[in-house]
Each structure stands twice: as structure tokens, then as C-alpha cells.
mmCIF file of C-alpha atoms in Angstrom:
data_model
loop_
_atom_site.group_PDB
_atom_site.id
_atom_site.type_symbol
_atom_site.label_atom_id
_atom_site.label_comp_id
_atom_site.label_asym_id
_atom_site.label_seq_id
_atom_site.Cartn_x
_atom_site.Cartn_y
_atom_site.Cartn_z
ATOM 1 C CA MET A 29 29.846 -19.076 22.991
ATOM 2 C CA SER A 30 31.794 -22.141 24.621
ATOM 3 C CA ILE A 31 34.683 -24.140 22.828
ATOM 4 C CA PHE A 32 32.245 -26.970 21.942
ATOM 5 C CA SER A 33 30.212 -24.703 19.606
ATOM 6 C CA TYR A 34 32.508 -24.652 17.198
ATOM 7 C CA LEU A 35 32.617 -28.412 17.068
ATOM 8 C CA LEU A 36 28.545 -28.466 16.123
ATOM 9 C CA PRO A 37 27.401 -27.759 12.044
ATOM 10 C CA LYS A 38 26.911 -24.493 11.167
ATOM 11 C CA LYS A 39 23.678 -23.380 10.575
ATOM 12 C CA GLN A 40 22.489 -20.148 8.250
ATOM 13 C CA SER A 41 22.511 -17.344 10.991
ATOM 14 C CA THR A 42 19.360 -15.870 10.922
ATOM 15 C CA ALA A 43 20.072 -12.393 10.105
ATOM 16 C CA SER A 44 21.646 -13.686 6.928
ATOM 17 C CA VAL A 45 18.106 -15.227 6.188
ATOM 18 C CA ALA A 46 16.537 -11.688 6.951
ATOM 19 C CA LYS A 47 18.882 -10.062 4.524
ATOM 20 C CA GLU A 48 18.307 -12.141 1.610
ATOM 21 C CA ARG A 49 14.608 -11.881 2.181
ATOM 22 C CA LEU A 50 15.005 -8.349 2.739
ATOM 23 C CA GLN A 51 16.741 -7.968 -0.706
ATOM 24 C CA ILE A 52 14.135 -9.509 -2.612
ATOM 25 C CA ILE A 53 11.063 -8.150 -1.066
ATOM 26 C CA VAL A 54 13.014 -4.318 -1.230
ATOM 27 C CA ALA A 55 13.936 -4.693 -4.822
ATOM 28 C CA ARG A 56 10.290 -6.014 -5.581
ATOM 29 C CA GLU A 57 8.577 -2.966 -4.354
ATOM 30 C CA ARG A 58 10.970 -0.686 -5.490
ATOM 31 C CA SER A 59 10.071 -1.660 -9.191
ATOM 32 C CA THR A 60 6.870 -0.699 -8.845
ATOM 33 C CA ARG A 61 7.264 2.630 -6.735
ATOM 34 C CA GLY A 62 6.722 6.003 -8.558
ATOM 35 C CA GLY A 63 4.583 4.010 -11.283
ATOM 36 C CA PRO A 64 1.311 6.057 -12.393
ATOM 37 C CA ASP A 65 -1.743 5.253 -9.687
ATOM 38 C CA TYR A 66 -4.057 4.791 -12.530
ATOM 39 C CA LEU A 67 -2.273 1.534 -13.599
ATOM 40 C CA PRO A 68 -5.155 -0.427 -11.310
ATOM 41 C CA GLN A 69 -7.922 1.638 -12.856
ATOM 42 C CA LEU A 70 -6.697 1.093 -16.189
ATOM 43 C CA GLN A 71 -6.294 -2.346 -16.292
ATOM 44 C CA GLU A 72 -9.959 -3.190 -15.059
ATOM 45 C CA GLU A 73 -10.995 -0.482 -17.931
ATOM 46 C CA LEU A 74 -9.300 -2.064 -20.570
ATOM 47 C CA LEU A 75 -10.558 -5.724 -19.393
ATOM 48 C CA GLN A 76 -13.931 -4.515 -19.797
ATOM 49 C CA VAL A 77 -13.825 -3.093 -22.982
ATOM 50 C CA VAL A 78 -12.484 -6.735 -23.902
ATOM 51 C CA ARG A 79 -15.057 -8.198 -22.315
ATOM 52 C CA LYS A 80 -17.115 -6.730 -24.798
ATOM 53 C CA TYR A 81 -15.666 -8.901 -27.566
ATOM 54 C CA VAL A 82 -13.893 -11.777 -25.704
ATOM 55 C CA PRO A 83 -15.333 -13.652 -22.414
ATOM 56 C CA VAL A 84 -12.045 -13.159 -20.547
ATOM 57 C CA ASP A 85 -10.587 -13.884 -16.883
ATOM 58 C CA GLN A 86 -10.141 -10.839 -14.774
ATOM 59 C CA ASP A 87 -6.443 -11.960 -14.439
ATOM 60 C CA ALA A 88 -5.924 -12.171 -18.290
ATOM 61 C CA VAL A 89 -4.446 -8.897 -18.237
ATOM 62 C CA ASN A 90 -1.104 -8.342 -17.348
ATOM 63 C CA ILE A 91 -0.075 -4.650 -17.424
ATOM 64 C CA GLN A 92 3.791 -3.904 -16.853
ATOM 65 C CA LEU A 93 6.017 -0.280 -16.147
ATOM 66 C CA ASP A 94 8.977 -0.337 -17.106
ATOM 67 C CA ARG A 95 11.645 2.026 -17.468
ATOM 68 C CA GLU A 96 14.526 2.150 -19.684
ATOM 69 C CA SER A 97 17.216 5.118 -20.052
ATOM 70 C CA GLY A 98 14.782 7.856 -20.109
ATOM 71 C CA CYS A 99 11.414 6.217 -21.905
ATOM 72 C CA GLU A 100 8.811 4.655 -20.482
ATOM 73 C CA ILE A 101 7.169 1.319 -21.833
ATOM 74 C CA LEU A 102 4.000 0.018 -21.237
ATOM 75 C CA GLU A 103 3.282 -3.486 -21.762
ATOM 76 C CA LEU A 104 0.228 -4.676 -22.309
ATOM 77 C CA ASN A 105 -0.785 -8.776 -21.763
ATOM 78 C CA ILE A 106 -4.057 -10.218 -22.465
ATOM 79 C CA THR A 107 -4.068 -14.099 -22.877
ATOM 80 C CA LEU A 108 -7.403 -14.787 -24.683
ATOM 81 C CA PRO A 109 -8.898 -17.876 -23.958
ATOM 82 C CA GLU A 110 -8.532 -20.873 -26.812
ATOM 83 C CA GLY A 111 -11.219 -21.044 -29.735
ATOM 84 C CA ALA A 112 -12.176 -17.245 -28.541
ATOM 85 C CA GLN A 113 -12.841 -15.930 -31.840
ATOM 86 C CA MET B 8 18.455 30.413 7.506
ATOM 87 C CA THR B 9 15.469 27.486 9.560
ATOM 88 C CA LYS B 10 16.146 23.944 8.433
ATOM 89 C CA ILE B 11 13.191 22.145 8.524
ATOM 90 C CA VAL B 12 14.329 18.028 9.252
ATOM 91 C CA VAL B 13 11.930 15.675 9.308
ATOM 92 C CA VAL B 14 12.599 12.178 11.891
ATOM 93 C CA THR B 15 10.182 9.858 10.011
ATOM 94 C CA SER B 16 10.500 5.907 9.598
ATOM 95 C CA GLY B 17 6.885 4.370 8.504
ATOM 96 C CA LYS B 18 7.093 1.565 11.197
ATOM 97 C CA GLY B 19 5.819 3.287 14.821
ATOM 98 C CA GLY B 20 8.027 1.767 17.490
ATOM 99 C CA VAL B 21 10.937 2.127 16.937
ATOM 100 C CA GLY B 22 12.154 5.380 18.123
ATOM 101 C CA LYS B 23 10.864 8.660 16.138
ATOM 102 C CA THR B 24 9.663 9.961 18.964
ATOM 103 C CA THR B 25 12.962 9.103 21.703
ATOM 104 C CA THR B 26 14.967 10.467 18.398
ATOM 105 C CA SER B 27 13.216 13.957 17.798
ATOM 106 C CA ALA B 28 13.370 15.053 21.452
ATOM 107 C CA ALA B 29 17.418 13.531 21.726
ATOM 108 C CA LEU B 30 18.005 15.616 18.089
ATOM 109 C CA ALA B 31 15.989 18.884 19.170
ATOM 110 C CA THR B 32 17.718 18.858 22.672
ATOM 111 C CA GLY B 33 21.214 18.317 21.027
ATOM 112 C CA LEU B 34 20.964 21.243 18.192
ATOM 113 C CA ALA B 35 19.697 23.881 21.235
ATOM 114 C CA LEU B 36 21.963 22.553 23.610
ATOM 115 C CA ARG B 37 24.923 23.665 20.429
ATOM 116 C CA GLY B 38 22.936 27.054 20.953
ATOM 117 C CA PHE B 39 20.762 26.650 17.788
ATOM 118 C CA LYS B 40 17.377 27.863 18.385
ATOM 119 C CA THR B 41 15.096 24.692 17.847
ATOM 120 C CA THR B 42 11.804 23.847 17.746
ATOM 121 C CA VAL B 43 10.335 20.249 18.159
ATOM 122 C CA ILE B 44 6.829 19.978 16.550
ATOM 123 C CA ASP B 45 4.957 16.647 17.488
ATOM 124 C CA PHE B 46 2.546 15.914 14.110
ATOM 125 C CA ASP B 47 1.153 12.758 15.669
ATOM 126 C CA VAL B 48 -2.195 14.338 15.565
ATOM 127 C CA GLY B 49 -4.829 12.512 18.136
ATOM 128 C CA LEU B 50 -1.806 10.593 19.796
ATOM 129 C CA ARG B 51 0.371 13.099 21.383
ATOM 130 C CA ASN B 52 3.750 11.936 22.943
ATOM 131 C CA LEU B 53 6.341 14.260 22.900
ATOM 132 C CA ASP B 54 5.369 16.499 25.711
ATOM 133 C CA LEU B 55 5.579 12.831 27.941
ATOM 134 C CA ILE B 56 9.328 12.409 26.455
ATOM 135 C CA MET B 57 10.135 16.098 26.944
ATOM 136 C CA GLY B 58 8.592 16.185 30.227
ATOM 137 C CA CYS B 59 6.032 18.991 29.650
ATOM 138 C CA GLU B 60 2.960 17.547 29.566
ATOM 139 C CA ARG B 61 1.410 19.455 32.232
ATOM 140 C CA ARG B 62 2.429 22.664 30.646
ATOM 141 C CA VAL B 63 0.818 22.331 27.345
ATOM 142 C CA VAL B 64 -2.310 24.542 27.209
ATOM 143 C CA TYR B 65 -2.101 25.079 23.394
ATOM 144 C CA ASP B 66 -1.607 23.110 20.283
ATOM 145 C CA LEU B 67 -0.655 22.869 16.465
ATOM 146 C CA VAL B 68 -4.273 22.621 15.323
ATOM 147 C CA ASN B 69 -4.691 25.480 17.558
ATOM 148 C CA VAL B 70 -2.497 27.519 15.767
ATOM 149 C CA ILE B 71 -3.609 26.427 12.348
ATOM 150 C CA ASN B 72 -6.878 26.877 12.759
ATOM 151 C CA GLY B 73 -5.962 30.428 14.797
ATOM 152 C CA ASP B 74 -7.318 29.579 18.311
ATOM 153 C CA ALA B 75 -4.068 30.463 19.336
ATOM 154 C CA ASN B 76 -0.762 32.040 17.763
ATOM 155 C CA ILE B 77 2.578 30.246 17.799
ATOM 156 C CA LYS B 78 3.820 32.460 20.419
ATOM 157 C CA GLN B 79 1.089 31.328 22.767
ATOM 158 C CA ALA B 80 1.531 27.636 21.838
ATOM 159 C CA LEU B 81 5.047 27.125 22.062
ATOM 160 C CA ILE B 82 7.045 25.506 25.399
ATOM 161 C CA LYS B 83 9.785 26.925 26.199
ATOM 162 C CA ASP B 84 11.994 23.942 27.514
ATOM 163 C CA LYS B 85 13.197 23.987 31.590
ATOM 164 C CA LYS B 86 16.316 22.729 30.962
ATOM 165 C CA VAL B 87 17.822 23.474 28.167
ATOM 166 C CA ASP B 88 18.020 27.039 26.326
ATOM 167 C CA ASN B 89 16.576 28.075 23.363
ATOM 168 C CA LEU B 90 14.714 24.881 22.707
ATOM 169 C CA PHE B 91 10.653 24.766 22.079
ATOM 170 C CA ILE B 92 7.969 22.057 21.704
ATOM 171 C CA LEU B 93 4.676 22.446 19.934
ATOM 172 C CA PRO B 94 2.344 19.784 20.728
ATOM 173 C CA ALA B 95 0.098 17.619 18.788
ATOM 174 C CA SER B 96 -3.608 18.067 19.198
ATOM 175 C CA GLN B 97 -5.651 15.424 21.112
ATOM 176 C CA THR B 98 -8.548 15.417 18.792
ATOM 177 C CA ARG B 99 -8.851 12.400 16.573
ATOM 178 C CA ASP B 100 -9.495 15.032 12.992
ATOM 179 C CA LYS B 101 -6.221 14.523 11.481
ATOM 180 C CA ASP B 102 -8.088 16.977 8.156
ATOM 181 C CA ALA B 103 -7.172 19.796 10.869
ATOM 182 C CA LEU B 104 -3.563 19.324 9.551
ATOM 183 C CA THR B 105 -3.949 21.415 5.930
ATOM 184 C CA GLN B 106 -0.806 22.125 3.519
ATOM 185 C CA GLU B 107 -1.526 25.722 3.853
ATOM 186 C CA GLY B 108 -1.978 25.345 7.993
ATOM 187 C CA VAL B 109 1.005 23.721 8.331
ATOM 188 C CA GLU B 110 3.067 26.286 5.857
ATOM 189 C CA ALA B 111 1.568 29.037 8.265
ATOM 190 C CA VAL B 112 3.062 27.533 11.468
ATOM 191 C CA PHE B 113 6.381 27.021 9.616
ATOM 192 C CA ASN B 114 6.233 30.757 7.982
ATOM 193 C CA ALA B 115 5.751 32.064 11.710
ATOM 194 C CA LEU B 116 8.738 29.847 13.402
ATOM 195 C CA ARG B 117 11.269 31.014 10.176
ATOM 196 C CA ASP B 118 10.619 34.974 10.272
ATOM 197 C CA ASP B 119 8.552 35.941 13.882
ATOM 198 C CA LEU B 120 10.875 33.678 15.785
ATOM 199 C CA GLN B 121 13.878 33.206 13.913
ATOM 200 C CA MET B 122 14.324 29.223 14.870
ATOM 201 C CA ASP B 123 17.195 27.750 13.001
ATOM 202 C CA TYR B 124 16.393 24.560 13.308
ATOM 203 C CA ILE B 125 12.340 23.041 13.131
ATOM 204 C CA ILE B 126 12.638 19.491 14.322
ATOM 205 C CA CYS B 127 9.045 17.760 12.799
ATOM 206 C CA ASP B 128 8.409 14.443 14.591
ATOM 207 C CA SER B 129 6.081 12.208 12.391
ATOM 208 C CA PRO B 130 3.437 9.889 13.407
ATOM 209 C CA ALA B 131 4.097 6.076 11.758
ATOM 210 C CA GLY B 132 2.427 5.241 8.440
ATOM 211 C CA ILE B 133 1.686 6.889 5.578
ATOM 212 C CA GLU B 134 -1.283 8.933 6.219
ATOM 213 C CA LYS B 135 -1.441 12.632 6.133
ATOM 214 C CA GLY B 136 -0.034 13.283 9.362
ATOM 215 C CA ALA B 137 3.748 11.675 8.353
ATOM 216 C CA LEU B 138 3.129 12.737 4.755
ATOM 217 C CA MET B 139 2.242 16.552 6.014
ATOM 218 C CA ALA B 140 4.994 16.057 8.221
ATOM 219 C CA ALA B 141 7.554 15.539 5.783
ATOM 220 C CA TYR B 142 6.129 17.843 3.083
ATOM 221 C CA PHE B 143 7.937 20.912 3.987
ATOM 222 C CA ALA B 144 11.001 18.961 4.811
ATOM 223 C CA ASP B 145 14.701 20.798 3.987
ATOM 224 C CA GLU B 146 16.147 17.326 5.696
ATOM 225 C CA ALA B 147 15.259 13.977 6.828
ATOM 226 C CA VAL B 148 16.489 11.703 9.341
ATOM 227 C CA VAL B 149 14.971 7.952 8.740
ATOM 228 C CA VAL B 150 14.735 6.080 12.280
ATOM 229 C CA THR B 151 15.454 2.488 11.569
ATOM 230 C CA ASN B 152 15.536 -0.882 13.923
ATOM 231 C CA PRO B 153 17.850 -3.823 12.867
ATOM 232 C CA GLU B 154 14.629 -5.926 11.711
ATOM 233 C CA VAL B 155 12.631 -7.275 8.765
ATOM 234 C CA SER B 156 9.634 -4.937 8.706
ATOM 235 C CA SER B 157 11.090 -1.741 9.973
ATOM 236 C CA VAL B 158 13.531 -1.937 7.313
ATOM 237 C CA ARG B 159 11.447 -2.591 4.815
ATOM 238 C CA ASP B 160 9.252 0.772 6.226
ATOM 239 C CA SER B 161 12.092 2.543 6.070
ATOM 240 C CA ASP B 162 12.776 1.821 2.460
ATOM 241 C CA ARG B 163 8.861 2.861 1.478
ATOM 242 C CA MET B 164 8.902 5.736 3.307
ATOM 243 C CA ILE B 165 12.320 6.837 1.473
ATOM 244 C CA GLY B 166 10.652 6.451 -1.671
ATOM 245 C CA ILE B 167 7.649 8.858 -0.582
ATOM 246 C CA LEU B 168 10.254 11.221 0.866
ATOM 247 C CA ALA B 169 11.694 10.838 -2.783
ATOM 248 C CA SER B 170 8.679 11.745 -4.885
ATOM 249 C CA LYS B 171 5.819 13.695 -1.886
ATOM 250 C CA THR B 172 8.426 16.485 -0.661
ATOM 251 C CA ARG B 173 7.170 20.501 -1.868
ATOM 252 C CA HIS B 174 11.123 19.978 -2.548
ATOM 253 C CA ALA B 175 10.742 17.105 -4.848
ATOM 254 C CA GLU B 176 7.339 18.397 -6.089
ATOM 255 C CA GLN B 177 8.882 21.674 -7.384
ATOM 256 C CA GLY B 178 11.781 19.259 -9.313
ATOM 257 C CA ASN B 179 14.586 19.841 -7.278
ATOM 258 C CA GLY B 180 15.327 16.356 -6.318
ATOM 259 C CA ASP B 181 15.331 13.887 -3.393
ATOM 260 C CA ILE B 182 15.639 15.672 0.124
ATOM 261 C CA PRO B 183 18.719 14.762 1.971
ATOM 262 C CA ALA B 184 17.549 11.292 4.304
ATOM 263 C CA ARG B 185 20.266 9.614 6.862
ATOM 264 C CA LEU B 186 19.717 6.585 8.825
ATOM 265 C CA LEU B 187 19.550 6.554 12.044
ATOM 266 C CA LEU B 188 19.817 2.676 13.435
ATOM 267 C CA THR B 189 18.138 2.294 16.821
ATOM 268 C CA ARG B 190 18.036 -0.520 19.244
ATOM 269 C CA TYR B 191 21.249 -2.126 17.938
ATOM 270 C CA SER B 192 22.555 -4.666 20.036
ATOM 271 C CA ALA B 193 26.255 -5.468 19.346
ATOM 272 C CA GLU B 194 26.463 -9.089 20.969
ATOM 273 C CA ARG B 195 22.882 -10.226 18.933
ATOM 274 C CA VAL B 196 24.693 -9.312 15.640
ATOM 275 C CA GLU B 197 27.506 -10.891 16.008
ATOM 276 C CA LYS B 198 25.887 -14.189 16.724
ATOM 277 C CA GLY B 199 24.095 -14.480 13.816
ATOM 278 C CA GLU B 200 21.050 -12.805 15.435
ATOM 279 C CA MET B 201 20.792 -9.362 14.517
ATOM 280 C CA LEU B 202 20.897 -8.075 10.926
ATOM 281 C CA SER B 203 24.086 -5.516 10.950
ATOM 282 C CA VAL B 204 24.757 -1.730 10.460
ATOM 283 C CA GLU B 205 26.325 -3.035 7.296
ATOM 284 C CA ASP B 206 23.320 -5.196 6.206
ATOM 285 C CA VAL B 207 21.007 -2.276 7.174
ATOM 286 C CA GLN B 208 23.122 0.238 4.907
ATOM 287 C CA GLU B 209 23.603 -2.058 2.144
ATOM 288 C CA ILE B 210 19.532 -2.290 1.779
ATOM 289 C CA LEU B 211 18.557 1.046 2.251
ATOM 290 C CA ALA B 212 21.363 2.762 0.313
ATOM 291 C CA ILE B 213 21.243 5.928 1.965
ATOM 292 C CA GLU B 214 23.971 8.123 4.485
ATOM 293 C CA LEU B 215 24.447 6.460 8.195
ATOM 294 C CA LEU B 216 23.950 9.299 10.756
ATOM 295 C CA GLY B 217 24.266 7.336 13.958
ATOM 296 C CA VAL B 218 23.695 3.886 15.759
ATOM 297 C CA ILE B 219 21.764 3.981 18.796
ATOM 298 C CA PRO B 220 22.652 1.165 20.982
ATOM 299 C CA GLU B 221 19.698 -0.620 23.120
ATOM 300 C CA SER B 222 19.719 0.883 26.085
ATOM 301 C CA GLN B 223 17.924 1.026 29.210
ATOM 302 C CA ALA B 224 18.686 4.392 30.012
ATOM 303 C CA VAL B 225 16.218 4.991 26.946
ATOM 304 C CA LEU B 226 13.451 4.313 29.328
ATOM 305 C CA ASN B 227 14.561 5.753 32.296
ATOM 306 C CA ALA B 228 14.959 8.535 30.299
ATOM 307 C CA SER B 229 11.351 8.810 28.837
ATOM 308 C CA ASN B 230 9.941 7.559 32.720
ATOM 309 C CA ALA B 231 11.693 10.738 34.114
ATOM 310 C CA GLY B 232 10.409 12.939 31.010
ATOM 311 C CA SER B 233 14.110 14.141 30.312
ATOM 312 C CA PRO B 234 15.293 13.590 26.674
ATOM 313 C CA VAL B 235 17.967 10.999 26.768
ATOM 314 C CA ILE B 236 20.837 12.725 25.105
ATOM 315 C CA LEU B 237 21.013 14.579 28.787
ATOM 316 C CA ASP B 238 21.967 11.234 30.175
ATOM 317 C CA THR B 239 25.610 12.010 29.121
ATOM 318 C CA ASP B 240 26.946 9.192 31.300
ATOM 319 C CA SER B 241 24.568 6.715 29.089
ATOM 320 C CA ASP B 242 25.890 4.655 25.898
ATOM 321 C CA ALA B 243 22.422 5.851 23.987
ATOM 322 C CA GLY B 244 23.016 9.398 25.253
ATOM 323 C CA GLN B 245 26.665 9.455 23.903
ATOM 324 C CA ALA B 246 25.427 7.850 20.337
ATOM 325 C CA TYR B 247 23.252 10.330 20.111
ATOM 326 C CA SER B 248 25.499 13.049 20.897
ATOM 327 C CA ASP B 249 27.509 11.635 18.209
ATOM 328 C CA ALA B 250 24.732 11.719 16.087
ATOM 329 C CA VAL B 251 23.981 15.287 16.333
ATOM 330 C CA ALA B 252 27.363 16.210 15.395
ATOM 331 C CA ARG B 253 27.669 14.248 12.451
ATOM 332 C CA PHE B 254 24.269 15.809 11.624
ATOM 333 C CA LEU B 255 25.769 19.258 11.426
ATOM 334 C CA GLY B 256 28.633 18.209 9.553
ATOM 335 C CA ASP B 257 31.528 16.545 11.897
ATOM 336 C CA GLN B 258 33.229 13.452 10.965
ATOM 337 C CA ILE B 259 33.125 11.697 14.107
ATOM 338 C CA PRO B 260 33.707 7.241 14.105
ATOM 339 C CA HIS B 261 30.589 5.431 14.369
ATOM 340 C CA ARG B 262 31.274 3.860 18.567
ATOM 341 C CA PHE B 263 28.923 0.737 20.362
ATOM 342 C CA ILE B 264 28.888 -1.232 16.749
ATOM 343 C CA THR B 265 31.129 -3.618 17.951
ATOM 344 C CA VAL B 266 31.672 -6.024 20.883
ATOM 345 C CA ASN B 267 34.042 -5.742 23.434
ATOM 346 C CA LYS B 268 36.473 -8.564 22.963
ATOM 347 C CA LYS B 269 36.444 -11.611 25.679
ATOM 348 C CA GLY B 270 39.799 -12.813 26.219
ATOM 349 C CA LEU B 271 41.182 -16.278 25.231
ATOM 350 C CA LEU B 272 39.444 -17.707 28.979
ATOM 351 C CA GLY B 273 36.586 -15.978 28.303
ATOM 352 C CA ARG B 274 36.080 -17.336 24.687
ATOM 353 C CA LEU B 275 37.207 -20.957 26.164
ATOM 354 C CA PHE B 276 34.544 -21.346 29.195
ATOM 355 C CA GLY B 277 32.013 -18.775 27.424
ATOM 356 C CA GLY B 278 29.196 -17.051 29.304
#
């Protein structure tokens, strides 16, 4: 590094880009860690039940497991298509 | 009391085998009776790093299957007293590693041979070999390079260690896991081209066991089949010695994590 490099505008270092990307992906992966293995199958089977009555898409069912101070909350979200009766 | 230590990482090629060899050799040099086991069934390599590849007769799977007993299979190191190597088999049958079989090997090493330490060199990945290497561990060393994919995989592995060991399954919580950052270049960190030791520690949030600098000594050591910790003049060898001391509870400052500062002239004219 010579004296001239101090005069050039500073670019964000690749190391800090790496750190930011890692912090985001690691946080996301930790949030799903330790969750029960049956969630994907639960989602699939719930979808089959719902489909018996309403035609819904594969991604219309959203399952999330949250943990809050000792209790677990299973959140289930099914988006029904418009006009479904 | 025998301690079982798993050397793991998730990602391959980050220095697990180099670290297992160095840690086991360092512990043996301090007088602890130590066995280092290669769990990479199908891809045996610890024997090469330890320099005993021509003395392999029986392997881990032979012992598990009862083709040989543990005393027949253990290779006594020629350079260091108290050091024994149990190689992996070259058969590709990973199912040979059963939980009962691995436990029996550990029991024999503990009860019949009175080992102080058993170092388990884990294969890469999160498949059976890696899970078996970790399952009975009392402690873990997580080997990580200052590089995005290695850090992410280490985080994943730390999560697995927290739930998939016998210790955790019996409700005793996590086993202690410590970080060993390898292939570190203080120069590149200073230039902003490499994650710093603080960055990696902040993300992984585990205790730091040591930092091993990127060093030509590591390749020289594996070329020669002599664990790098025996190269006491080298930076990597000294860094591994420090890590072994910290592993045993010594409080010593970290070396090789800062660049030797250049003088004013050097800074002006660069280089």
C-alpha cells in the first residue's frame, strides 16, 4: 500500500461484504434449526386435506414454528383462492 | 478419565486432519496417552499425515467387525511416545460404522488401554461418518477457514453438535466446542480481503482455541508425513503448540494475528 492509495476513494472491503452476508444467512439458518423434522411432511399432508375441498397451490400453505419463552407456536397460514366456496 | 475429542468442520479441506494430527501429537508430547482415530471411512488419509501409511495392517472397521482386536489395529507412533493411530478402512461401506461398534472401540481404548485422550478426525459433511465421530465426544474442536462457506458450514456443524451427541441426547446439554481458525493471513485481513478472527468469532459465538497462520510449513509437514507441530521453528507449529496449551487450560495470548508493522519509509513507498 503506497501513499497514493490514501487519495483514492474507499471501496467497501470484500471482508466486510462477507461478514454481512454471513450474518444474514447464519441468522436465517439458525431460526429453522432444531425444528422438528416432520414439518415438510405435515405441510404436504395438510395441503392434501385442504385440496379435498378447495383447489389450492403448493405454496398456499405456510407453516412456521416459533419459539417464545418456553412455548412453541405452530403458525399455519393457508391462502384460499378468490371465489372459493 | 478418558476424554473423547472430535475435530470437525462440516466443510472439507479446511485442516481437520492436519489439526487432529497436531493436537494428538501435542497431547502425547505432554505425556498424555493419546489415540487419534480416522473416521473418514473410504478415504483414509490420517495415516499419510502421521507418516505411518506403510504400517497399516488393520483398521477401524476391522476392529468393529471383530476381524482384529484393538491392540492389533493400533499403530504406535515411531517419533512420539504415548501416541497411537487407528486408521480408517478403505472399503466404501459406511454402514460398517455402527453406534454399538464405535462405542465398543472407545470402551476398549478407555478400559483396556487406559487412554487419556481419544482424538476423532471427522470426515467432511454431515453424513454418518461425521455423526459417528461426534456422537460420543466430550468436547469438540471446530476447524474453520476465514472464508464464507467454511464459516457457514461450521455454524451448521455447531448446531448438529448441540443436538446430535450422546451428551445432548441424554439431556446434558451441549458439549464444549471451541474454534480453531486455520489458514489465517493477517496481511489479507489488514487489507480487508479476509474475515478477521473477531468477525468469525462474532458470527460463530464460540470460544477461540487458536489461530493457525497460513504457512508453507503445513504442506512441508504433510509431504514428509510428520505432524506440523513437530516443526517447532515454524509459525504454524508454534501456533498449534499454543492451541494445545490452551486446550489443556493454559491462558496464553494469541500470536500470528497481527501484521508486523512496517516503518514510515515502508509505508510511504509501499511494497
